[in-house]
Amino acid sequence: QVQLAESGGGLVHAGGSLRLSCAASRSIFSINVMAWYRQAPGKQRELVASRTREGSTNYADSVKGRFTISRDSAENTVYLQMNSLKPEDTAVYYCNAVNGWAVYWGQGTQVTVSS
């Protein structure tokens, strides 16, 4: 079992940056995949970025080159650095952990990008 707590969301102008953090309640060293998803109003939740325990990363086409996911096992934290933000990045961002058959979600943090 692991609890996830996101932070770092907020309101930012287009072109700005934010860094989201996801703090886990226990070590994430052995967790297979850590990821960030987002859900905009009226839309389905979508994968933004993921990072495996081995270091492989995957990004949605819409964020490639702008967002970077990283995981700090020593601090049990996963980060999402978001640069060159666009209004269409506005959504609730959720942290996700997959470990075998177990899937865990955080409560989400709101990111709003104004034009």
PDB file of C-alpha atoms in Angstrom:
ATOM      1  CA  GLN A   1       0.000   0.000   0.000  1.00  0.00           C
ATOM      2  CA  VAL A   2       1.217   3.516  -0.773  1.00  0.00           C
ATOM      3  CA  GLN A   3      -0.398   6.904  -0.395  1.00  0.00           C
ATOM      4  CA  LEU A   4       0.407   9.633  -2.909  1.00  0.00           C
ATOM      5  CA  ALA A   5       0.125  13.364  -2.290  1.00  0.00           C
ATOM      6  CA  GLU A   6       0.495  15.892  -5.084  1.00  0.00           C
ATOM      7  CA  SER A   7       1.514  19.517  -4.666  1.00  0.00           C
ATOM      8  CA  GLY A   8       2.766  22.407  -6.754  1.00  0.00           C
ATOM      9  CA  GLY A   9      -0.276  23.207  -8.839  1.00  0.00           C
ATOM     10  CA  GLY A  10      -1.553  26.719  -9.307  1.00  0.00           C
ATOM     11  CA  LEU A  11      -2.326  29.514 -11.722  1.00  0.00           C
ATOM     12  CA  VAL A  12       0.290  30.519 -14.272  1.00  0.00           C
ATOM     13  CA  HIS A  13       0.361  32.573 -17.461  1.00  0.00           C
ATOM     14  CA  ALA A  14       0.926  30.937 -20.806  1.00  0.00           C
ATOM     15  CA  GLY A  15       4.621  30.387 -21.381  1.00  0.00           C
ATOM     16  CA  GLY A  16       5.310  29.978 -17.695  1.00  0.00           C
ATOM     17  CA  SER A  17       6.539  26.998 -15.704  1.00  0.00           C
ATOM     18  CA  LEU A  18       5.426  24.878 -12.775  1.00  0.00           C
ATOM     19  CA  ARG A  19       6.916  21.907 -10.984  1.00  0.00           C
ATOM     20  CA  LEU A  20       4.560  19.340  -9.562  1.00  0.00           C
ATOM     21  CA  SER A  21       5.624  17.032  -6.771  1.00  0.00           C
ATOM     22  CA  CYS A  22       4.209  13.685  -5.740  1.00  0.00           C
ATOM     23  CA  ALA A  23       5.246  12.525  -2.301  1.00  0.00           C
ATOM     24  CA  ALA A  24       4.825   8.836  -1.544  1.00  0.00           C
ATOM     25  CA  SER A  25       4.186   7.446   1.924  1.00  0.00           C
ATOM     26  CA  ARG A  26       6.874   4.817   1.525  1.00  0.00           C
ATOM     27  CA  SER A  27       9.851   4.006  -0.628  1.00  0.00           C
ATOM     28  CA  ILE A  28       9.219   4.149  -4.362  1.00  0.00           C
ATOM     29  CA  PHE A  29      12.469   2.403  -5.217  1.00  0.00           C
ATOM     30  CA  SER A  30      10.747  -0.874  -6.012  1.00  0.00           C
ATOM     31  CA  ILE A  31       7.630   0.550  -7.648  1.00  0.00           C
ATOM     32  CA  ASN A  32       7.531  -0.463 -11.309  1.00  0.00           C
ATOM     33  CA  VAL A  33       6.043   2.677 -12.835  1.00  0.00           C
ATOM     34  CA  MET A  34       5.400   6.180 -11.570  1.00  0.00           C
ATOM     35  CA  ALA A  35       3.337   8.444 -13.765  1.00  0.00           C
ATOM     36  CA  TRP A  36       1.412  11.665 -14.098  1.00  0.00           C
ATOM     37  CA  TYR A  37      -2.050  11.831 -15.624  1.00  0.00           C
ATOM     38  CA  ARG A  38      -4.340  14.789 -16.162  1.00  0.00           C
ATOM     39  CA  GLN A  39      -8.029  15.355 -16.625  1.00  0.00           C
ATOM     40  CA  ALA A  40      -9.516  18.490 -18.116  1.00  0.00           C
ATOM     41  CA  PRO A  41     -13.201  19.373 -17.631  1.00  0.00           C
ATOM     42  CA  GLY A  42     -15.394  17.230 -19.845  1.00  0.00           C
ATOM     43  CA  LYS A  43     -12.482  15.077 -21.006  1.00  0.00           C
ATOM     44  CA  GLN A  44     -11.138  11.672 -20.131  1.00  0.00           C
ATOM     45  CA  ARG A  45      -8.127  11.254 -17.916  1.00  0.00           C
ATOM     46  CA  GLU A  46      -4.994  10.958 -20.044  1.00  0.00           C
ATOM     47  CA  LEU A  47      -1.412   9.905 -19.495  1.00  0.00           C
ATOM     48  CA  VAL A  48       0.997  12.821 -19.439  1.00  0.00           C
ATOM     49  CA  ALA A  49       4.285  11.143 -18.571  1.00  0.00           C
ATOM     50  CA  SER A  50       5.602   7.967 -17.003  1.00  0.00           C
ATOM     51  CA  ARG A  51       8.911   6.694 -15.729  1.00  0.00           C
ATOM     52  CA  THR A  52       9.831   3.119 -14.954  1.00  0.00           C
ATOM     53  CA  ARG A  53      12.048   1.907 -12.158  1.00  0.00           C
ATOM     54  CA  GLU A  54      14.745   1.306 -14.778  1.00  0.00           C
ATOM     55  CA  GLY A  55      14.545   4.900 -15.993  1.00  0.00           C
ATOM     56  CA  SER A  56      12.573   4.566 -19.209  1.00  0.00           C
ATOM     57  CA  THR A  57      10.260   7.474 -19.867  1.00  0.00           C
ATOM     58  CA  ASN A  58       7.192   7.989 -21.981  1.00  0.00           C
ATOM     59  CA  TYR A  59       5.427  11.261 -22.798  1.00  0.00           C
ATOM     60  CA  ALA A  60       2.195  12.283 -24.441  1.00  0.00           C
ATOM     61  CA  ASP A  61       2.881  13.857 -27.823  1.00  0.00           C
ATOM     62  CA  SER A  62       1.287  17.088 -26.639  1.00  0.00           C
ATOM     63  CA  VAL A  63       3.897  17.594 -23.899  1.00  0.00           C
ATOM     64  CA  LYS A  64       7.063  16.223 -25.500  1.00  0.00           C
ATOM     65  CA  GLY A  65       9.891  18.701 -25.269  1.00  0.00           C
ATOM     66  CA  ARG A  66       8.072  20.766 -22.630  1.00  0.00           C
ATOM     67  CA  PHE A  67       7.515  18.426 -19.667  1.00  0.00           C
ATOM     68  CA  THR A  68      10.025  16.270 -17.819  1.00  0.00           C
ATOM     69  CA  ILE A  69       9.266  13.517 -15.328  1.00  0.00           C
ATOM     70  CA  SER A  70      11.818  12.528 -12.735  1.00  0.00           C
ATOM     71  CA  ARG A  71      11.831  10.343  -9.672  1.00  0.00           C
ATOM     72  CA  ASP A  72      13.935  10.752  -6.563  1.00  0.00           C
ATOM     73  CA  SER A  73      13.913   7.436  -4.760  1.00  0.00           C
ATOM     74  CA  ALA A  74      15.877   8.869  -1.837  1.00  0.00           C
ATOM     75  CA  GLU A  75      13.080  11.363  -1.193  1.00  0.00           C
ATOM     76  CA  ASN A  76      10.233   9.051  -2.256  1.00  0.00           C
ATOM     77  CA  THR A  77       9.107  11.777  -4.632  1.00  0.00           C
ATOM     78  CA  VAL A  78       8.224  12.050  -8.287  1.00  0.00           C
ATOM     79  CA  TYR A  79       8.345  15.372 -10.077  1.00  0.00           C
ATOM     80  CA  LEU A  80       6.824  16.794 -13.213  1.00  0.00           C
ATOM     81  CA  GLN A  81       8.631  19.854 -14.526  1.00  0.00           C
ATOM     82  CA  MET A  82       6.312  21.720 -16.864  1.00  0.00           C
ATOM     83  CA  ASN A  83       7.730  24.457 -19.103  1.00  0.00           C
ATOM     84  CA  SER A  84       6.217  26.570 -21.872  1.00  0.00           C
ATOM     85  CA  LEU A  85       2.771  25.959 -20.469  1.00  0.00           C
ATOM     86  CA  LYS A  86      -0.245  26.439 -22.702  1.00  0.00           C
ATOM     87  CA  PRO A  87      -3.904  27.081 -21.856  1.00  0.00           C
ATOM     88  CA  GLU A  88      -4.692  23.574 -23.089  1.00  0.00           C
ATOM     89  CA  ASP A  89      -2.523  22.184 -20.293  1.00  0.00           C
ATOM     90  CA  THR A  90      -5.185  23.310 -17.825  1.00  0.00           C
ATOM     91  CA  ALA A  91      -6.385  20.255 -15.911  1.00  0.00           C
ATOM     92  CA  VAL A  92      -6.262  18.411 -12.636  1.00  0.00           C
ATOM     93  CA  TYR A  93      -2.987  16.507 -12.526  1.00  0.00           C
ATOM     94  CA  TYR A  94      -2.854  13.144 -10.769  1.00  0.00           C
ATOM     95  CA  CYS A  95       0.082  11.126  -9.582  1.00  0.00           C
ATOM     96  CA  ASN A  96      -0.082   7.395 -10.291  1.00  0.00           C
ATOM     97  CA  ALA A  97       1.911   4.385  -9.144  1.00  0.00           C
ATOM     98  CA  VAL A  98       1.752   0.901 -10.598  1.00  0.00           C
ATOM     99  CA  ASN A  99       3.324  -1.992  -8.761  1.00  0.00           C
ATOM    100  CA  GLY A 100       2.433  -5.359 -10.143  1.00  0.00           C
ATOM    101  CA  TRP A 101      -1.349  -5.585 -10.050  1.00  0.00           C
ATOM    102  CA  ALA A 102      -1.705  -2.699  -7.614  1.00  0.00           C
ATOM    103  CA  VAL A 103      -2.553   0.775  -8.867  1.00  0.00           C
ATOM    104  CA  TYR A 104      -2.516   3.845  -6.664  1.00  0.00           C
ATOM    105  CA  TRP A 105      -3.726   7.399  -7.256  1.00  0.00           C
ATOM    106  CA  GLY A 106      -3.258  10.712  -5.536  1.00  0.00           C
ATOM    107  CA  GLN A 107      -6.023  13.246  -4.962  1.00  0.00           C
ATOM    108  CA  GLY A 108      -4.855  15.557  -7.729  1.00  0.00           C
ATOM    109  CA  THR A 109      -3.635  19.122  -7.998  1.00  0.00           C
ATOM    110  CA  GLN A 110      -5.181  21.824 -10.167  1.00  0.00           C
ATOM    111  CA  VAL A 111      -3.100  23.496 -12.857  1.00  0.00           C
ATOM    112  CA  THR A 112      -4.616  26.492 -14.604  1.00  0.00           C
ATOM    113  CA  VAL A 113      -2.856  28.242 -17.467  1.00  0.00           C
ATOM    114  CA  SER A 114      -4.222  31.625 -18.476  1.00  0.00           C
ATOM    115  CA  SER A 115      -3.840  33.012 -21.983  1.00  0.00           C
TER     116      SER A 115
END
